[in-house]
Coordinates of C-alpha atoms and ligand atoms in Angstrom, one line a residue:
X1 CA -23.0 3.2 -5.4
X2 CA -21.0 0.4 -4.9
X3 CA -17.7 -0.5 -7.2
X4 CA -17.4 -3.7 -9.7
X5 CA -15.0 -5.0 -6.7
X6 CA -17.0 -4.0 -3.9
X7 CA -20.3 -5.3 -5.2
X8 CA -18.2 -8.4 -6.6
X9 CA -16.4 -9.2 -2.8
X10 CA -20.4 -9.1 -1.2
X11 CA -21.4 -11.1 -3.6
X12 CA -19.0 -13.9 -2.8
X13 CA -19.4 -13.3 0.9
X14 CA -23.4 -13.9 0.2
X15 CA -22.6 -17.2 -1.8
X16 CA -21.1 -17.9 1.1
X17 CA -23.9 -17.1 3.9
X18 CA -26.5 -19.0 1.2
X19 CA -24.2 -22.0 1.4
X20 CA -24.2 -22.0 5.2
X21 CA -27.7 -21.3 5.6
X22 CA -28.4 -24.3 3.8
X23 CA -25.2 -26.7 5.3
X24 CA -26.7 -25.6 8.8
X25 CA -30.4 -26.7 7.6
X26 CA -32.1 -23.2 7.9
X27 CA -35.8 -22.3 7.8
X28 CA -36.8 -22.5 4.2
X29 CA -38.1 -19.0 4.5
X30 CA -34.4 -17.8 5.5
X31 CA -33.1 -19.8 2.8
X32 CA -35.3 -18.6 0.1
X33 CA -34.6 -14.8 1.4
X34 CA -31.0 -15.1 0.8
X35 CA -31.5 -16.7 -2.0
X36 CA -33.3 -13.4 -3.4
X37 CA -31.0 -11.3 -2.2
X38 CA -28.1 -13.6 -4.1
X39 CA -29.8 -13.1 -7.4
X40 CA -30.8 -9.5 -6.9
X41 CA -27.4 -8.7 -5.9
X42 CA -26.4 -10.9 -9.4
X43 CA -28.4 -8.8 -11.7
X44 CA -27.0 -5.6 -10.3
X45 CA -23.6 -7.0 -10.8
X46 CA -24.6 -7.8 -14.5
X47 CA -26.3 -4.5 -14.6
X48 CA -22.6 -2.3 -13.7
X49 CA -20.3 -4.7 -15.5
X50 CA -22.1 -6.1 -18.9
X51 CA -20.6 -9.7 -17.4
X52 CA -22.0 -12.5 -15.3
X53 CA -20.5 -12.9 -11.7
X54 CA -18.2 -15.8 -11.6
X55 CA -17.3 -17.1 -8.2
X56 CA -13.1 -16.6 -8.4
X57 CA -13.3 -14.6 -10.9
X58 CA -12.9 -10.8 -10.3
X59 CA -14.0 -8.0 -12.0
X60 CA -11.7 -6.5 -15.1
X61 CA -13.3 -3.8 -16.5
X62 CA -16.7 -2.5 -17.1
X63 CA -16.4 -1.1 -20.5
X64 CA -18.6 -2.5 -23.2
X65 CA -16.4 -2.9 -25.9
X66 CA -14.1 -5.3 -23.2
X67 CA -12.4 -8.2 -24.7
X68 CA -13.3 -11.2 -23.0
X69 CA -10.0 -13.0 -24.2
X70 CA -8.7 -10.0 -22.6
X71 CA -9.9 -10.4 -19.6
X72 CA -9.5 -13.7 -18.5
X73 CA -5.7 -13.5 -19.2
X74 CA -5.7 -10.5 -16.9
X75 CA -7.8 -12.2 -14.4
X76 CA -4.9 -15.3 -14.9
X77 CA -2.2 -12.8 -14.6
X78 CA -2.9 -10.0 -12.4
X79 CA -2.8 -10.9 -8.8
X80 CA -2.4 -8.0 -6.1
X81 CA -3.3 -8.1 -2.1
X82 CA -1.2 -7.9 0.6
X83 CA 0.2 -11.1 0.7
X84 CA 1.3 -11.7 -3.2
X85 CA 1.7 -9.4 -6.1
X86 CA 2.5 -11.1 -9.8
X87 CA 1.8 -10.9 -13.4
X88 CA 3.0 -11.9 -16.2
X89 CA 3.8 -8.9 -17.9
X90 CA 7.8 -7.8 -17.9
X91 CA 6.2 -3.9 -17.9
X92 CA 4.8 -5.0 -14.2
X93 CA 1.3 -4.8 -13.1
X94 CA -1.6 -3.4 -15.5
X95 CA -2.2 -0.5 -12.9
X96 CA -5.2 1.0 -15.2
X97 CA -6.7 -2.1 -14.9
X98 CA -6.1 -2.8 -11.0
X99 CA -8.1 1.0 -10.6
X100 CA -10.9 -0.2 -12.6
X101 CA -10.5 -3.3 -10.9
X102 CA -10.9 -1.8 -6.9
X103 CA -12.9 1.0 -7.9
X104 CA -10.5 3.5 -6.9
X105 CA -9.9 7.1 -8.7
X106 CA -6.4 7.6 -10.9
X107 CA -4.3 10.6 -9.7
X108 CA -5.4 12.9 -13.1
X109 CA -2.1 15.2 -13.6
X110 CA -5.6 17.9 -12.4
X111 CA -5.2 16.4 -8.9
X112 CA -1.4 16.8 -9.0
X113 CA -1.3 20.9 -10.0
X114 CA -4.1 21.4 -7.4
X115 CA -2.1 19.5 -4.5
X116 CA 0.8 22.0 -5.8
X117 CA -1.6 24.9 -5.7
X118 CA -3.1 24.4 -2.0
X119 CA 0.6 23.3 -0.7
X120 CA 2.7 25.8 -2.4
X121 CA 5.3 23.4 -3.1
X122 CA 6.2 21.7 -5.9
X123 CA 4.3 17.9 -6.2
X124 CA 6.9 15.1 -4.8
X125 CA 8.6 13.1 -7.7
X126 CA 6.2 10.2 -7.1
X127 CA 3.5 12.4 -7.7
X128 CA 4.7 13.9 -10.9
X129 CA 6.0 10.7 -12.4
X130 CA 2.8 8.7 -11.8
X131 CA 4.5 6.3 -9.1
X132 CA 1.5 7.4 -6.7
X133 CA -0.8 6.7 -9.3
X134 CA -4.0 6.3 -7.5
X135 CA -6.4 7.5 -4.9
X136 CA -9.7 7.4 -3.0
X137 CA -11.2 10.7 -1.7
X138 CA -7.8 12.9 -2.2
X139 CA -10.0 16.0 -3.2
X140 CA -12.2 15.4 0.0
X141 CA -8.7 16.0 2.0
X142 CA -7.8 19.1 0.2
X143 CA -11.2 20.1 0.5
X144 CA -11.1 19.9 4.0
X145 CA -7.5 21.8 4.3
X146 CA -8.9 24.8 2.2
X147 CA -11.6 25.7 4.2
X148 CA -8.9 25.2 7.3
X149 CA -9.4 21.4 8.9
X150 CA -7.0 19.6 9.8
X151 CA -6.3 16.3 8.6
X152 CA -4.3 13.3 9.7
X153 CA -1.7 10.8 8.2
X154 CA -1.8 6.8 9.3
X155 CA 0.5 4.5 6.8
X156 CA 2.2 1.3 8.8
X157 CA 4.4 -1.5 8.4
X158 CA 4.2 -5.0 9.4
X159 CA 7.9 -5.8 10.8
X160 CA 8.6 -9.3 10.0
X161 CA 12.5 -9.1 9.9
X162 CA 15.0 -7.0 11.3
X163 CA 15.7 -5.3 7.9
X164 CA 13.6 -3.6 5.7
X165 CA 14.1 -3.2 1.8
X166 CA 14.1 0.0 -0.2
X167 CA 10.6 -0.9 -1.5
X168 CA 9.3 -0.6 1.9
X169 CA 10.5 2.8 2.0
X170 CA 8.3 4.2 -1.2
X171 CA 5.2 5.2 0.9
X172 CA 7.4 6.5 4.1
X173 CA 9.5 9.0 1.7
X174 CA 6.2 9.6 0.6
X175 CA 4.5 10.2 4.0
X176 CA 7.2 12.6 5.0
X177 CA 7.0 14.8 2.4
X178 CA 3.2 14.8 2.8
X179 CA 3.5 15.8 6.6
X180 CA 6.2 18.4 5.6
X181 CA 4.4 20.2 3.2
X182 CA 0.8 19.9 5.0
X183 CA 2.6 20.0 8.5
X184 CA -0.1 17.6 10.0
X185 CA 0.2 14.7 12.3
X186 CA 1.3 10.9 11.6
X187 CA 0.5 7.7 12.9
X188 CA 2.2 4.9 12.1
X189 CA 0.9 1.2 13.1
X190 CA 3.7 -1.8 13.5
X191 CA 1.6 -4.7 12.8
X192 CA 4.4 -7.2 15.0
X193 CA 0.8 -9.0 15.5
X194 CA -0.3 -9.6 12.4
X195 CA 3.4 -11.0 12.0
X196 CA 2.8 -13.1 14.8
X197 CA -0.3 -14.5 13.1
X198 CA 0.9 -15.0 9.7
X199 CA 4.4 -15.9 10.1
X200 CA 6.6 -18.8 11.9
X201 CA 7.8 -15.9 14.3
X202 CA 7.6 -15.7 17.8
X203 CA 5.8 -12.6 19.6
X204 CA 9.5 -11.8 21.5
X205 CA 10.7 -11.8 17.5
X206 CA 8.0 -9.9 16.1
X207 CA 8.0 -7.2 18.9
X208 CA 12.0 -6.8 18.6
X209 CA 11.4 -6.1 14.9
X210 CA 9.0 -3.9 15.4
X211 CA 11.6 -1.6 17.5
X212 CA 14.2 -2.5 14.8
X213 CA 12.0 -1.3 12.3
X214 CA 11.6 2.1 13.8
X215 CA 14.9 3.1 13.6
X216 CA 14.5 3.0 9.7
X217 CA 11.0 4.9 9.7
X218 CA 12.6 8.1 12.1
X219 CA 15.5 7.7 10.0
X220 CA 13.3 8.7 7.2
X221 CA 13.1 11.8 8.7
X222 CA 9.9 12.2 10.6
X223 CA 9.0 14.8 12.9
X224 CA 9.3 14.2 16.2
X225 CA 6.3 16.3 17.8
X226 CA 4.2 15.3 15.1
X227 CA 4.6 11.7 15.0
X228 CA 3.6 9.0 16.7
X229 CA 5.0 5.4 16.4
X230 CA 3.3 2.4 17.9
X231 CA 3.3 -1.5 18.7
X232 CA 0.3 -3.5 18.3
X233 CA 1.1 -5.9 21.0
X234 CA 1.9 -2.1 23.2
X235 CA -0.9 -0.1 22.5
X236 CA -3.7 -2.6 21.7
X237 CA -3.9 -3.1 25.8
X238 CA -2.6 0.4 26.5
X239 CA -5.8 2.2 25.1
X240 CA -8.8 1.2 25.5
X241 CA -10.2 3.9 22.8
X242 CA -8.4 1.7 20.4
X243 CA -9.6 -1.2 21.5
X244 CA -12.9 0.0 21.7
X245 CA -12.8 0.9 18.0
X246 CA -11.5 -2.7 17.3
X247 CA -14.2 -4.3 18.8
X248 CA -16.9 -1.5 16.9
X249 CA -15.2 -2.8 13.6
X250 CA -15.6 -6.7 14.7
X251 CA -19.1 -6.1 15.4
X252 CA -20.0 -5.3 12.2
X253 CA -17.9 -7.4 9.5
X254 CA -19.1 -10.6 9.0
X255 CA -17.2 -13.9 8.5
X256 CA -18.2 -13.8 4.9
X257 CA -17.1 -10.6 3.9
X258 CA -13.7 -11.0 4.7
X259 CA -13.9 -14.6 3.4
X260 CA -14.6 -12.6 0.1
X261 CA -11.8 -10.2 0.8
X262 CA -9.3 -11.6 1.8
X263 CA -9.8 -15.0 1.1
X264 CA -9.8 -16.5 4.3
X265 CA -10.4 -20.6 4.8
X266 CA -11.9 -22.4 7.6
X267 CA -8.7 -23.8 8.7
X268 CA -6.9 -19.7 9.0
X269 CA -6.9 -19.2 12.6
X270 CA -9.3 -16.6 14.1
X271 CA -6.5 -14.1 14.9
X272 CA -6.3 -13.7 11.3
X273 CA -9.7 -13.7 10.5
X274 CA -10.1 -10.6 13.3
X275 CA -7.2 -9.2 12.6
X276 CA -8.6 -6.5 9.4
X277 CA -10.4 -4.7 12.4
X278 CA -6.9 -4.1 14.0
X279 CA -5.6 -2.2 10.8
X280 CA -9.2 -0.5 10.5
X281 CA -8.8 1.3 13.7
X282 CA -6.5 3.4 12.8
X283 CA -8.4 5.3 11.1
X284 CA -10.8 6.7 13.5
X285 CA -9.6 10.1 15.1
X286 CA -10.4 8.9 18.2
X287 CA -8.2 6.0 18.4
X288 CA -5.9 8.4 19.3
X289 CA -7.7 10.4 22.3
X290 CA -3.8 11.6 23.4
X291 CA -3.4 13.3 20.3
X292 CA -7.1 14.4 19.2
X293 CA -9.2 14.0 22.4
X294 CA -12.9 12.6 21.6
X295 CA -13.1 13.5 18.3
X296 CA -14.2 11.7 15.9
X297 CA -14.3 13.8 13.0
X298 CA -10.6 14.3 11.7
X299 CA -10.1 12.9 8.6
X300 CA -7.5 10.6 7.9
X301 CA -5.6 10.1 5.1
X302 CA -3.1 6.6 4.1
X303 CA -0.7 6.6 1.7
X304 CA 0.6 2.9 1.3
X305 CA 1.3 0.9 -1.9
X306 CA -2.1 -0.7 -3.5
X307 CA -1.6 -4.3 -1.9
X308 CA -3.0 -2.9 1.4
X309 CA -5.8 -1.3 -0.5
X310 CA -8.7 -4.4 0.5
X311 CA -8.0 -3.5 4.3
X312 CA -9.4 0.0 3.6
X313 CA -11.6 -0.9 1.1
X314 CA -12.8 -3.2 4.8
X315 CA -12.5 -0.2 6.1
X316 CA -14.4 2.2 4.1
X317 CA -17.3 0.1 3.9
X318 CA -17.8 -0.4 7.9
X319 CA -17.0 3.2 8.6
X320 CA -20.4 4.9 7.8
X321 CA -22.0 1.8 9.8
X322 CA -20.1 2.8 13.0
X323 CA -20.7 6.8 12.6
X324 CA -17.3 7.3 11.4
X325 CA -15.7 8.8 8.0
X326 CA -14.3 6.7 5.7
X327 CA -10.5 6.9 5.3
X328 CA -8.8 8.7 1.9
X329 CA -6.4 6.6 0.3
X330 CA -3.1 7.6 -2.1
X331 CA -1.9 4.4 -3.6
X332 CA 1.5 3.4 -5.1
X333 CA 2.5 1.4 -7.6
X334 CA 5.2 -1.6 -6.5
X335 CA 9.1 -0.8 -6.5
X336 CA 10.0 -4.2 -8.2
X337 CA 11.9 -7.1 -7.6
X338 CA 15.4 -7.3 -9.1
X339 CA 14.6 -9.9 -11.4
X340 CA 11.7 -8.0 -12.6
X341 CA 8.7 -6.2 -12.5
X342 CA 6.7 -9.4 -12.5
X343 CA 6.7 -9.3 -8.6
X344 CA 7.3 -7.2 -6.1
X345 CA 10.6 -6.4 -3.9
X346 CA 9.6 -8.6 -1.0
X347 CA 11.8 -9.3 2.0
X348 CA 11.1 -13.1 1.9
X349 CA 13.3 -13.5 -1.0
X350 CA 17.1 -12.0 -0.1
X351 CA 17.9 -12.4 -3.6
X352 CA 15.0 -9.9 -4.7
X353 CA 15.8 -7.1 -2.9
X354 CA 18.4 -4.3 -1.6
X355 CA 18.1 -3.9 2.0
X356 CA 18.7 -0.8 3.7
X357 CA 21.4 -2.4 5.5
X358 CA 23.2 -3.7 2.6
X359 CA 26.6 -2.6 1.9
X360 CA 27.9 -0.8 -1.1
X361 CA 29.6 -3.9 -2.3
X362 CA 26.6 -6.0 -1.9
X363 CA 24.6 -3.7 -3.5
X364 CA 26.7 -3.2 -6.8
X365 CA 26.6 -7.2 -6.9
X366 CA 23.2 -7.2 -6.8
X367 CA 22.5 -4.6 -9.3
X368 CA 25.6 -6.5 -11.3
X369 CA 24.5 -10.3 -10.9
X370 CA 20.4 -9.9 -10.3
X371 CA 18.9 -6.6 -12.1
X372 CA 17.1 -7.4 -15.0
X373 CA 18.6 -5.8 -18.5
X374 CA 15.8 -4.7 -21.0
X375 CA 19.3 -4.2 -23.1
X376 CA 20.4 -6.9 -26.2
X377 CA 22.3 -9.8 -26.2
X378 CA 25.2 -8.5 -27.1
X379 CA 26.9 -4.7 -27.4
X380 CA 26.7 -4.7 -31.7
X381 CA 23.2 -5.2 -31.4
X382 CA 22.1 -3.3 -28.7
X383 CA 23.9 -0.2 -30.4
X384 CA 22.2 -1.4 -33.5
X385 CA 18.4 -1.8 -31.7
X386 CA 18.6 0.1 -28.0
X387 CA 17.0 -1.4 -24.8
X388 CA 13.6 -1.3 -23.6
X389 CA 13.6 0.9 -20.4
X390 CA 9.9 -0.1 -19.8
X391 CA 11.0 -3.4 -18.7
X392 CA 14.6 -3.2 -18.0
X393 CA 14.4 -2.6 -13.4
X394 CA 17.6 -0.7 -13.5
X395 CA 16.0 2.1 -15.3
X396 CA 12.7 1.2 -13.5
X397 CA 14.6 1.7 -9.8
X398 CA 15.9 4.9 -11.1
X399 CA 12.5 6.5 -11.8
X400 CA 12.2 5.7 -8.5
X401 CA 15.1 7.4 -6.8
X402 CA 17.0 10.1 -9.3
X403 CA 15.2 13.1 -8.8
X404 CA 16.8 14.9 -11.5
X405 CA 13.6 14.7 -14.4
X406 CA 16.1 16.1 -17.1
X407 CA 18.9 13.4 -16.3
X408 CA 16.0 10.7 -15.8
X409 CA 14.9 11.6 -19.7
X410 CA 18.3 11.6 -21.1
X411 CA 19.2 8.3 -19.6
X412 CA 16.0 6.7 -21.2
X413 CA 16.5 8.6 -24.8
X414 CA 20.3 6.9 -24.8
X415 CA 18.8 3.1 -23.4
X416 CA 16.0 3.6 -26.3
X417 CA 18.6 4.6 -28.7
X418 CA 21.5 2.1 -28.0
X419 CA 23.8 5.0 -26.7
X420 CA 24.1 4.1 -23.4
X421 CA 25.1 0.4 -22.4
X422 CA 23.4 -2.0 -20.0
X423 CA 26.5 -2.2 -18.1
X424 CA 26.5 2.0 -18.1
X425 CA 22.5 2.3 -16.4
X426 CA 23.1 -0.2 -14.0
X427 CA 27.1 1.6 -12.8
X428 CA 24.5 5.0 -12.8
X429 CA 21.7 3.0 -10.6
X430 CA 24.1 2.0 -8.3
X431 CA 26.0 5.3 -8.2
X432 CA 22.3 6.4 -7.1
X433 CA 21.9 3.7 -5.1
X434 CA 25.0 3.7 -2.7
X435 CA 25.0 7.3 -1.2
X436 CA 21.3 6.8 -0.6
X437 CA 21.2 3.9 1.6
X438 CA 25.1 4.7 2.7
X439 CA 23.3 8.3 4.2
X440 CA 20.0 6.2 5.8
X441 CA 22.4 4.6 7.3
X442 CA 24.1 7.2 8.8
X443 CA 20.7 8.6 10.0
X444 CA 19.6 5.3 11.5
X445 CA 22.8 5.1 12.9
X446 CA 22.3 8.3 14.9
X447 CA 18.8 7.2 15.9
X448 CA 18.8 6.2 19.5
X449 CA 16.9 4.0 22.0
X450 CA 15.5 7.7 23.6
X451 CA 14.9 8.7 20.4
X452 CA 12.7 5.1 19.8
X453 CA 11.0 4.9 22.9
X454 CA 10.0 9.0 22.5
X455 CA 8.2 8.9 18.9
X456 CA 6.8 5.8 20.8
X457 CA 5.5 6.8 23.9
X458 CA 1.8 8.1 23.1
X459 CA 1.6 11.8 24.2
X460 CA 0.0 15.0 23.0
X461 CA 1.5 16.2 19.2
X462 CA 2.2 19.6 17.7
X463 CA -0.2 20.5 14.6
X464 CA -0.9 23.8 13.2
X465 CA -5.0 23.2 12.5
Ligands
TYM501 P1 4.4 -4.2 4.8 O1 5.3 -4.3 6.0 O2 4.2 -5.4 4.0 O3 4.8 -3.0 3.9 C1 5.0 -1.7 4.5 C2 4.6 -0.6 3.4 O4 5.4 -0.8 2.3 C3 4.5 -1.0 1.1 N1 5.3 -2.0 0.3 C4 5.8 -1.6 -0.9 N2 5.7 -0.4 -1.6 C5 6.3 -0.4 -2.8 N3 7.0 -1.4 -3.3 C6 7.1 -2.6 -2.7 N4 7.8 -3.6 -3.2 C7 6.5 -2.7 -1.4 N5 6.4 -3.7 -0.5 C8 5.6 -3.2 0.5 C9 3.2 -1.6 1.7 O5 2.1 -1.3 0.8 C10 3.1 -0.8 3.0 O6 2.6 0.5 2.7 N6 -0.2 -4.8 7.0 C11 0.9 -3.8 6.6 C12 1.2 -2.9 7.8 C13 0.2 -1.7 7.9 C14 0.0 -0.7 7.0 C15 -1.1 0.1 7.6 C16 0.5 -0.3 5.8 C17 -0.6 -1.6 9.0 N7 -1.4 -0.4 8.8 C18 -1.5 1.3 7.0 C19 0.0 0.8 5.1 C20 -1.0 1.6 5.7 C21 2.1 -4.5 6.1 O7 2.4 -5.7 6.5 O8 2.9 -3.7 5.4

């Protein structure tokens, strides 16, 4: 059965095909069929949510009891797809909501102790503190491992500057624990062409970053004979398995539907409006015939933060169609920006973020100048009241990056209370902070052009199952 989201996105896309039926002056038979179909597909949407589709308007919840008031300030506030996040909430985005919202599954703490059980290892801080918070199909994949298949991991990044910013690195710390304790394969897709197409970049620019950017992703650590790295604007010509799957994918998503995904206009330009196949095909098996031969049937599994969720949602939807399986999905939750969780750390504004090539004075001005204090206005009343960790980002970054659970729980006991100073949480973030990105960039540092070009060349891996 479809989700309130999916059901609501082919709704709008059929508003849309009953609009152009009738602007291009179609048989009234073919009118009055979509038509039908239109108010059929209404009264199912009525029938799962208790609410009346309203074009713009997204599903919120499909509880009974839902406040409308409720509702439509979410709908205001809440905005999430891979091109904007924002909300008007200090605590960040309502991520209960958003899962009601997409239809996706929360990560139950039941999920958690039986990834812990299968792996043998303990779960990844980001697991046990909620920060992967949600998921589609996760129990399918561990299914699959128990009874001995293999599975594959495909996450990506779309390199539109030379430097990337410690939010980008949330689902690639993640990635490589995943492949360490599951010790299967990883592809990872550099969009440089959907850069080209969205950005003022040129293709020379957006190919450069993409080899720029690959220092940082092996410098997270990723196995060499079980990863594999690769350009669009390289591999898209290079393989014609990929291609091929591209082309499957084109075949059968309509204009409409990712008009009602992605919001698309008539005046995009078609590279955008083709590009969703491009970050589809990555997750069919045999996109990859260097690394998995013909087959079709290896599962594959993306962790990425949830604004990249309505490409898979695309995804998941066509794959069935093509004789493919769908994709699993492990969503995060943002990393935010500095001056609050109402956005998200985004490269295109310098002040919002800490790069990975940013120095130790630069970040400790940052932190200093730009990181938003859930502490009082002055030290007699915030020793009087305490802060509010749940909206203060120094404390938010740290539940990020200090592994330590004890340390984490002290430091938010003593921000509550008023025993710990604004001035002390951010001196203790970017004590965390500093030997962090000071030791990526000793990594990077080491990572060479060999070292680029062989995680990018596409060749057979190393996998256990
Ligand atoms: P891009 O380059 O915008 O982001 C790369 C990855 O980082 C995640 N991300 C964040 N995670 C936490 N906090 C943040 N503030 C934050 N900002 C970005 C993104 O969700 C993503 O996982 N179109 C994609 C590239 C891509 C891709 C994929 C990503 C192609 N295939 C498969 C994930 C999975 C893009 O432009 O990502």
């Amino acid at each position: 059965m479809s989700s309130p989201m999916e059901l609501y996105e082919q709704l709008t896309a059929q508003g849309l095909a009953v609009r152009e039926i009738k602007a291009q002056k179609g048989e009234k038979a073919e009118v009055e069929a979509a038509v039908q179909r239109l108010l059929r597909m209404k009264e199912d949407y009525k029938h799962l949510t208790g609410r009346d589709y309203q074009a713009g308007r997204p599903p919120a919840r499909t509880d009974d009891d839902a406040d409308p008031a409720e509702d439509e300030e979410e709908d205001e506030d809440d905005q999430v797809d891979p091109w904007n996040v924002s909300t008007s909430s200090a605590k960040g985005v309502d991520y209960a909501k958003l899962i009601v919202r997409f239809g996706s599954c929360k990560i139950e703490q039941e999920l958690v102790d039986r990834i812990a059980r299968v792996t043998g290892k303990t779960p990844h801080h980001f697991l046990r503190r909620g920060i992967f918070f949600s998921h589609r199909d996760m129990h399918q994949i561990l299914d699959a491992y128990e009874s001995q298949k293999s599975f594959y991991l495909y996450t990506g990044r779309g390199p539109s500057s030379g430097a990337m910013h410690v939010g980008h690195m949330i689902p690639f710390l993640f990635t490589k624990w995943l492949q360490d304790v599951f010790d299967v394969p990883l592809v990872v897709q550099m969009t440089d062409d959907e850069k080209y197409l969205w950005k003022d970049l040129s293709l020379e620019d957006c190919h450069r970053y993409t080899l720029e950017n690959a220092r940082d992703i092996i410098a997270c650590g990723f196995h060499p004979d079980k990863t594999f790295i690769f350009s669009d604007l390289d591999y898209m010509g290079a393989s014609p398995a990929f291609y091929r799957n591209v082309v499957k994918v084109q075949k059968h998503v309509t204009f409409n539907q990712v008009k009602g995904i992605f919001g698309f206009t008539d005046s995009d330009c078609i590279g955008k409006i083709s590009f969703p196949a491009i970050q589809a095909a990555p997750s069919f098996s045999n996109s990859f015939p260097q690394i998995f031969g013909d087959r079709n049937d290896v599962q594959c599994l993306i962790p990425c933060a949830i604004d990249q969720d309505p490409y898979f949602r695309m995804t998941r939807d066509v794959a069935p169609r093509i004789g493919y399986l769908k994709p699993a999905l492990l969503h995060s939750t943002f990393f935010p920006a500095l001056q609050g969780a109402q956005t998200k750390m985004s490269a295109s504004d310098a002040n919002s973020s800490i790069f990975l090539t940013d120095t130790a004075k630069q970040i400790k001005n940052k932190v200093n100048k730009h990181a938003f204090s859930g502490g009082k206005d002055t030290v007699e009343e915030h020793r009087k009241f305490g802060g509010n960790p749940d909206v203060d980002v120094s404390f938010m970054y740290l539940t990020f990056f200090l592994e330590d659970d004890e340390q984490l729980e002290k430091i938010r006991q003593d921000y509550r209370s008023g025993a710990l100073l604004t001035g002390e949480l951010k001196k203790c973030l970017i004590e965390t902070l500093q030997p962090m990105i000071a030791a990526h960039q000793e990594r990077r540092r080491l990572v060479t052009d060999e070292t680029v070009r062989q995680f990018m060349t596409p060749r057979k891996l190393h996998f256990s199952r």
